[in-house]
Short mmCIF file of N, CA and C in Angstrom, two decimals:
data_model
loop_
_atom_site.label_atom_id
_atom_site.label_comp_id
_atom_site.label_asym_id
_atom_site.label_seq_id
_atom_site.Cartn_x
_atom_site.Cartn_y
_atom_site.Cartn_z
N MET A 1 -33.06 -2.18 0.54
CA MET A 1 -32.01 -1.17 -0.14
C MET A 1 -32.61 0.24 -0.24
N SER A 2 -32.19 1.28 0.49
CA SER A 2 -32.56 2.32 0.57
C SER A 2 -32.30 3.60 -0.40
N LYS A 3 -33.15 4.21 -0.86
CA LYS A 3 -32.68 5.04 -2.00
C LYS A 3 -31.49 6.03 -1.48
N PRO A 4 -30.60 6.37 -3.00
CA PRO A 4 -29.70 7.38 -2.41
C PRO A 4 -30.36 9.00 -1.85
N SER A 5 -30.10 9.49 -1.47
CA SER A 5 -30.51 10.79 -0.81
C SER A 5 -30.09 11.90 -1.96
N VAL A 6 -31.15 13.04 -2.19
CA VAL A 6 -30.61 13.79 -3.25
C VAL A 6 -29.32 14.59 -2.99
N LEU A 7 -29.00 14.86 -1.75
CA LEU A 7 -27.50 15.24 -1.76
C LEU A 7 -26.18 14.35 -2.09
N SER A 8 -26.54 12.89 -1.73
CA SER A 8 -25.30 12.15 -2.39
C SER A 8 -25.27 12.00 -3.82
N LYS A 9 -26.56 12.32 -4.34
CA LYS A 9 -26.55 12.17 -6.04
C LYS A 9 -25.56 13.34 -6.42
N PHE A 10 -25.55 14.25 -5.65
CA PHE A 10 -24.51 15.62 -6.11
C PHE A 10 -23.35 15.43 -5.48
N THR A 11 -23.12 14.83 -4.47
CA THR A 11 -21.72 14.64 -4.09
C THR A 11 -20.92 13.43 -4.48
N GLN A 12 -21.75 12.39 -4.91
CA GLN A 12 -20.97 10.94 -5.52
C GLN A 12 -20.16 11.23 -6.27
N PRO A 13 -20.52 12.19 -7.56
CA PRO A 13 -19.49 12.35 -8.66
C PRO A 13 -18.30 13.41 -8.05
N LEU A 14 -18.39 14.16 -7.24
CA LEU A 14 -17.74 15.22 -6.70
C LEU A 14 -16.61 14.35 -5.83
N PHE A 15 -16.96 13.44 -5.44
CA PHE A 15 -16.09 12.35 -4.30
C PHE A 15 -15.23 11.69 -5.37
N GLU A 16 -15.92 11.09 -6.31
CA GLU A 16 -15.41 10.20 -7.31
C GLU A 16 -14.08 11.10 -8.12
N TRP A 17 -14.28 12.25 -8.56
CA TRP A 17 -13.56 13.17 -9.25
C TRP A 17 -12.33 13.60 -8.32
N ALA A 18 -12.47 13.68 -7.06
CA ALA A 18 -11.40 13.97 -6.05
C ALA A 18 -10.80 12.54 -5.72
N ALA A 19 -11.41 11.54 -5.63
CA ALA A 19 -10.35 10.43 -5.47
C ALA A 19 -9.48 10.32 -6.74
N VAL A 20 -9.96 10.25 -8.05
CA VAL A 20 -9.08 9.97 -9.08
C VAL A 20 -8.01 11.21 -8.99
N ARG A 21 -8.12 12.47 -9.01
CA ARG A 21 -7.30 13.53 -8.79
C ARG A 21 -6.22 13.23 -7.48
N TYR A 22 -6.78 12.74 -6.23
CA TYR A 22 -5.59 12.21 -5.14
C TYR A 22 -4.98 10.98 -5.70
N GLN A 23 -5.57 10.07 -6.30
CA GLN A 23 -4.73 8.82 -6.57
C GLN A 23 -3.85 9.47 -7.68
N ALA A 24 -4.00 10.35 -8.67
CA ALA A 24 -3.24 10.63 -9.57
C ALA A 24 -1.66 11.50 -8.88
N MET A 25 -1.86 12.20 -7.89
CA MET A 25 -1.10 12.87 -7.33
C MET A 25 -0.42 12.27 -6.40
N VAL A 26 -0.93 11.07 -5.54
CA VAL A 26 -0.05 10.11 -4.87
C VAL A 26 0.88 9.17 -5.71
N GLY A 27 -0.02 9.00 -7.04
CA GLY A 27 1.14 8.50 -7.99
C GLY A 27 2.24 9.01 -8.37
N LYS A 28 2.12 10.34 -8.78
CA LYS A 28 3.23 10.83 -9.25
C LYS A 28 4.45 11.27 -8.14
N GLU A 29 4.17 11.30 -7.02
CA GLU A 29 5.11 11.54 -5.89
C GLU A 29 5.71 10.20 -5.46
N LEU A 30 5.14 8.99 -5.30
CA LEU A 30 5.63 7.42 -5.44
C LEU A 30 6.53 7.47 -6.59
N LYS A 31 6.20 7.87 -7.85
CA LYS A 31 7.23 7.63 -8.94
C LYS A 31 8.30 8.67 -8.81
N LYS A 32 8.44 9.89 -8.11
CA LYS A 32 9.43 10.50 -8.00
C LYS A 32 10.72 9.73 -7.28
N TYR A 33 10.21 8.61 -6.56
CA TYR A 33 11.10 8.06 -5.40
C TYR A 33 11.04 6.70 -6.10
N GLY A 34 10.25 5.84 -7.06
CA GLY A 34 10.44 4.66 -7.59
C GLY A 34 9.82 3.56 -6.13
N LEU A 35 8.70 4.36 -5.83
CA LEU A 35 8.10 3.58 -4.58
C LEU A 35 7.04 2.91 -5.36
N ARG A 36 6.38 1.69 -4.78
CA ARG A 36 4.99 1.08 -4.78
C ARG A 36 4.10 1.73 -3.72
N HIS A 37 3.06 1.53 -4.06
CA HIS A 37 2.04 1.98 -2.69
C HIS A 37 2.06 0.80 -1.84
N ASP A 38 2.48 -0.40 -2.13
CA ASP A 38 2.54 -1.43 -1.10
C ASP A 38 3.77 -1.27 -0.18
N ASP A 39 4.83 -0.52 -0.70
CA ASP A 39 6.00 -0.27 -0.23
C ASP A 39 5.87 0.53 1.08
N LEU A 40 4.59 1.54 1.42
CA LEU A 40 4.37 2.37 2.66
C LEU A 40 3.61 1.46 3.68
N LEU A 41 3.32 0.49 3.43
CA LEU A 41 2.83 -0.49 4.44
C LEU A 41 3.67 -1.15 5.24
N ASP A 42 3.76 -0.54 6.78
CA ASP A 42 4.82 -0.82 7.69
C ASP A 42 4.53 -2.15 8.71
N PRO A 43 5.29 -2.77 8.25
CA PRO A 43 5.03 -4.31 9.14
C PRO A 43 5.24 -4.39 10.59
N THR A 44 5.93 -3.07 11.22
CA THR A 44 6.08 -3.17 12.55
C THR A 44 4.91 -2.41 13.24
N MET A 45 4.13 -1.63 12.54
CA MET A 45 2.80 -1.25 13.04
C MET A 45 1.75 -2.21 12.57
N ASP A 46 1.75 -3.32 11.82
CA ASP A 46 0.54 -3.68 11.25
C ASP A 46 1.09 -5.20 11.33
N LEU A 47 0.62 -6.02 12.28
CA LEU A 47 1.10 -7.74 12.17
C LEU A 47 0.46 -8.16 11.14
N ASP A 48 -0.45 -8.06 10.42
CA ASP A 48 -1.22 -8.68 9.32
C ASP A 48 -0.10 -8.33 8.23
N VAL A 49 0.32 -7.20 8.11
CA VAL A 49 1.46 -6.80 7.08
C VAL A 49 2.70 -7.61 6.92
N ARG A 50 2.85 -7.87 8.44
CA ARG A 50 4.51 -8.83 8.62
C ARG A 50 4.02 -10.25 8.51
N GLU A 51 2.79 -10.27 8.96
CA GLU A 51 2.46 -12.02 8.20
C GLU A 51 2.34 -11.76 6.78
N ALA A 52 1.99 -11.19 6.03
CA ALA A 52 1.60 -11.20 4.58
C ALA A 52 3.01 -11.02 3.77
N LEU A 53 3.92 -10.17 4.62
CA LEU A 53 5.29 -10.13 4.17
C LEU A 53 5.95 -11.39 4.13
N LYS A 54 5.53 -12.33 5.30
CA LYS A 54 6.23 -13.69 5.21
C LYS A 54 5.86 -14.74 4.16
N ARG A 55 4.96 -14.36 3.23
CA ARG A 55 4.18 -15.37 2.49
C ARG A 55 4.67 -15.03 0.75
N ILE A 56 5.28 -13.62 0.96
CA ILE A 56 5.51 -13.30 -0.58
C ILE A 56 6.87 -14.25 -0.76
N PRO A 57 7.36 -14.40 -2.37
CA PRO A 57 8.49 -14.73 -2.64
C PRO A 57 9.86 -13.72 -2.39
N GLN A 58 10.90 -14.40 -1.77
CA GLN A 58 12.09 -13.70 -1.43
C GLN A 58 12.66 -12.68 -2.57
N ALA A 59 12.42 -13.06 -3.77
CA ALA A 59 12.70 -11.82 -4.53
C ALA A 59 11.83 -10.72 -4.50
N GLU A 60 10.66 -10.83 -4.01
CA GLU A 60 9.95 -9.68 -4.18
C GLU A 60 10.04 -8.82 -2.52
N ILE A 61 10.78 -9.29 -1.70
CA ILE A 61 10.97 -8.95 -0.50
C ILE A 61 12.63 -8.21 -0.73
N GLU A 62 12.99 -8.67 -1.36
CA GLU A 62 14.49 -8.16 -1.70
C GLU A 62 14.00 -7.18 -2.74
N ALA A 63 12.89 -6.85 -3.78
CA ALA A 63 12.74 -5.87 -4.48
C ALA A 63 12.24 -4.48 -3.63
N ARG A 64 11.47 -5.09 -2.58
CA ARG A 64 10.76 -4.20 -2.06
C ARG A 64 11.86 -3.41 -1.25
N ASN A 65 12.97 -4.24 -0.28
CA ASN A 65 13.97 -3.28 0.28
C ASN A 65 14.53 -2.58 -0.56
N GLN A 66 15.03 -2.87 -1.75
CA GLN A 66 15.64 -2.07 -2.60
C GLN A 66 15.17 -0.67 -2.92
N ARG A 67 13.80 -0.95 -3.05
CA ARG A 67 13.03 0.58 -3.64
C ARG A 67 13.07 1.37 -2.38
N ILE A 68 12.83 0.76 -1.19
CA ILE A 68 12.60 1.31 0.36
C ILE A 68 14.16 2.35 0.48
N LYS A 69 15.31 1.65 0.13
CA LYS A 69 16.77 1.95 0.20
C LYS A 69 16.79 3.36 -0.79
N ARG A 70 16.75 2.88 -1.89
CA ARG A 70 16.68 3.95 -2.97
C ARG A 70 16.01 5.24 -2.57
N ALA A 71 14.86 5.03 -2.37
CA ALA A 71 14.02 6.31 -1.82
C ALA A 71 14.44 7.24 -0.39
N MET A 72 15.29 6.27 0.40
CA MET A 72 15.63 6.99 1.58
C MET A 72 16.86 7.58 1.20
N ASP A 73 17.91 7.09 -0.11
CA ASP A 73 18.65 7.53 -0.27
C ASP A 73 18.68 9.16 -1.15
N LEU A 74 17.67 8.95 -2.20
CA LEU A 74 17.09 9.99 -2.95
C LEU A 74 16.70 11.15 -1.99
N SER A 75 15.83 10.81 -1.03
CA SER A 75 15.16 11.77 -0.08
C SER A 75 16.18 12.36 0.77
N MET A 76 17.60 11.69 1.12
CA MET A 76 18.41 12.30 2.13
C MET A 76 19.43 13.45 1.18
N LYS A 77 19.47 13.03 -0.35
CA LYS A 77 19.89 13.80 -1.02
C LYS A 77 19.05 14.89 -1.91
N HIS A 78 17.92 14.95 -1.28
CA HIS A 78 17.17 16.17 -1.93
C HIS A 78 16.90 15.68 -3.40
N LYS A 79 16.66 14.42 -4.16
CA LYS A 79 16.70 14.60 -5.40
C LYS A 79 15.93 13.52 -5.74
N TYR A 80 15.44 13.50 -7.05
CA TYR A 80 14.17 12.68 -7.72
C TYR A 80 14.98 11.71 -8.41
N LEU A 81 14.38 10.70 -8.97
CA LEU A 81 14.96 9.89 -10.02
C LEU A 81 14.56 10.57 -11.07
N ASP A 82 15.36 10.28 -12.37
CA ASP A 82 15.28 10.68 -13.73
C ASP A 82 13.76 10.48 -14.09
N LYS A 83 13.66 11.39 -15.20
CA LYS A 83 12.05 11.33 -15.49
C LYS A 83 12.01 10.29 -16.40
N GLU A 84 13.19 9.75 -17.22
CA GLU A 84 12.95 8.43 -17.92
C GLU A 84 12.56 7.15 -16.99
N MET A 85 13.30 7.34 -15.66
CA MET A 85 13.28 6.36 -14.51
C MET A 85 11.87 5.95 -14.31
N GLN A 86 11.37 7.51 -13.73
CA GLN A 86 9.97 8.13 -13.32
C GLN A 86 8.89 7.39 -14.25
N ALA A 87 9.20 7.60 -15.23
CA ALA A 87 8.36 6.64 -16.68
C ALA A 87 8.08 5.64 -16.51
N LYS A 88 9.19 4.53 -16.13
CA LYS A 88 9.00 3.42 -16.01
C LYS A 88 8.23 2.68 -14.97
N GLN A 89 8.25 3.45 -13.91
CA GLN A 89 7.47 2.97 -12.45
C GLN A 89 6.27 2.65 -12.81
N THR A 90 5.87 1.70 -11.89
CA THR A 90 4.32 1.18 -11.28
C THR A 90 3.72 1.58 -10.10
N PRO A 91 3.46 2.57 -9.67
CA PRO A 91 3.39 2.93 -8.32
C PRO A 91 2.14 2.07 -7.79
N PHE A 92 0.98 1.58 -8.70
CA PHE A 92 -0.05 0.99 -8.03
C PHE A 92 0.00 -0.55 -8.25
N LYS A 93 1.36 -1.21 -8.90
CA LYS A 93 0.83 -2.52 -9.12
C LYS A 93 1.37 -3.05 -7.83
N SER A 94 0.46 -3.71 -7.66
CA SER A 94 0.28 -4.57 -6.18
C SER A 94 1.08 -5.71 -6.33
N TYR A 95 1.63 -6.09 -4.77
CA TYR A 95 2.44 -7.32 -4.74
C TYR A 95 2.05 -7.94 -3.71
N LEU A 96 1.32 -7.40 -2.54
CA LEU A 96 1.15 -7.67 -1.51
C LEU A 96 -0.07 -7.87 -0.94
N LEU A 97 -0.97 -6.98 -1.56
CA LEU A 97 -2.65 -7.19 -1.10
C LEU A 97 -3.10 -8.13 -1.57
N ASN A 98 -3.16 -9.31 -2.15
CA ASN A 98 -3.96 -10.43 -2.15
C ASN A 98 -3.41 -11.59 -1.07
N ASP A 99 -2.01 -11.43 -0.42
CA ASP A 99 -1.69 -12.30 0.68
C ASP A 99 -2.17 -11.21 2.08
N LEU A 100 -2.32 -9.98 1.78
CA LEU A 100 -2.64 -9.22 3.14
C LEU A 100 -4.32 -9.65 3.12
N GLN A 101 -5.06 -9.42 2.25
CA GLN A 101 -6.20 -9.81 2.32
C GLN A 101 -6.64 -11.05 3.01
N GLN A 102 -5.72 -12.04 2.33
CA GLN A 102 -6.15 -13.49 3.03
C GLN A 102 -5.78 -13.56 4.42
N VAL A 103 -4.54 -12.97 4.97
CA VAL A 103 -4.34 -12.90 6.20
C VAL A 103 -5.23 -12.67 7.06
N GLN A 104 -6.23 -11.17 6.51
CA GLN A 104 -6.93 -10.65 7.17
C GLN A 104 -8.35 -11.57 7.05
N THR A 105 -8.63 -12.17 6.11
CA THR A 105 -9.61 -13.05 6.02
C THR A 105 -9.55 -14.13 7.03
N GLU A 106 -8.24 -15.00 6.99
CA GLU A 106 -8.01 -15.94 7.89
C GLU A 106 -8.09 -15.53 9.47
N ASN A 107 -7.56 -14.26 10.11
CA ASN A 107 -7.98 -13.74 11.01
C ASN A 107 -9.31 -13.41 11.72
N HIS A 108 -9.96 -12.80 10.61
CA HIS A 108 -11.67 -12.83 10.91
C HIS A 108 -12.50 -14.23 10.96
N GLU A 109 -12.03 -15.17 10.23
CA GLU A 109 -12.51 -16.34 10.41
C GLU A 109 -12.29 -16.91 11.88
N ARG A 110 -11.02 -16.89 11.88
CA ARG A 110 -10.36 -17.38 13.35
C ARG A 110 -11.07 -16.69 14.47
N ALA A 111 -11.18 -15.52 14.51
CA ALA A 111 -11.91 -14.71 15.21
C ALA A 111 -13.26 -15.08 15.64
N THR A 112 -14.10 -15.49 14.13
CA THR A 112 -15.68 -15.61 14.29
C THR A 112 -15.95 -17.26 15.00
N LEU A 113 -14.71 -18.06 14.81
CA LEU A 113 -15.32 -19.45 15.27
C LEU A 113 -14.52 -19.44 16.48
N GLY A 114 -13.99 -18.32 17.18
CA GLY A 114 -13.50 -18.58 18.66
C GLY A 114 -12.17 -18.99 19.02
N GLY A 115 -11.65 -19.36 17.74
CA GLY A 115 -10.06 -19.68 17.84
C GLY A 115 -9.00 -18.91 18.44
N LYS A 116 -7.89 -19.15 19.02
CA LYS A 116 -7.00 -18.37 19.58
C LYS A 116 -6.20 -17.74 18.27
N ALA A 117 -5.92 -16.47 18.57
CA ALA A 117 -4.94 -15.61 17.56
C ALA A 117 -3.84 -16.63 17.15
N LYS A 118 -3.35 -16.41 15.79
CA LYS A 118 -2.22 -17.14 15.54
C LYS A 118 -0.96 -16.78 16.09
N TYR A 119 -1.10 -15.32 16.38
CA TYR A 119 0.02 -14.37 16.61
C TYR A 119 -0.63 -13.19 17.73
N ASN A 120 0.62 -12.69 18.57
CA ASN A 120 -0.31 -11.79 19.47
C ASN A 120 -0.30 -10.38 18.75
N ARG A 121 -1.20 -9.66 19.15
CA ARG A 121 -1.60 -8.31 18.46
C ARG A 121 -1.19 -7.26 19.01
N GLN A 122 -0.28 -7.28 20.11
CA GLN A 122 0.11 -6.05 20.78
C GLN A 122 1.19 -5.81 20.11
N LEU A 123 1.33 -4.34 19.52
CA LEU A 123 2.32 -3.83 18.97
C LEU A 123 3.48 -3.45 19.94
N PRO A 124 4.95 -3.20 19.41
CA PRO A 124 5.65 -3.03 20.21
C PRO A 124 5.84 -1.33 21.01
#
């Protein structure tokens, strides 16, 4: 393992500080519309996300669709959720990440062993 450079010792805390601030800013914007971070993953552009969505319970898919519809409605009306509702939102509570990581692991293992892809990886 190599030693960290002098420059990285100074820049690492700066990057960590910026990451925390950026995550707070993204969370604030997601709360305005009642979205979660996983809702932003697009199943039409990432086939792994599509496969992971097939593995989660139907109730979770319905909740995701409802959050997306509500966000689109609020956006079209140029409004945000009430402050009370924004306080109840959990933008970084993940419901898809574990399944997505499992799908990616399976695809990596399949590629490593030389097997055929489970699904066509071409996008529309």
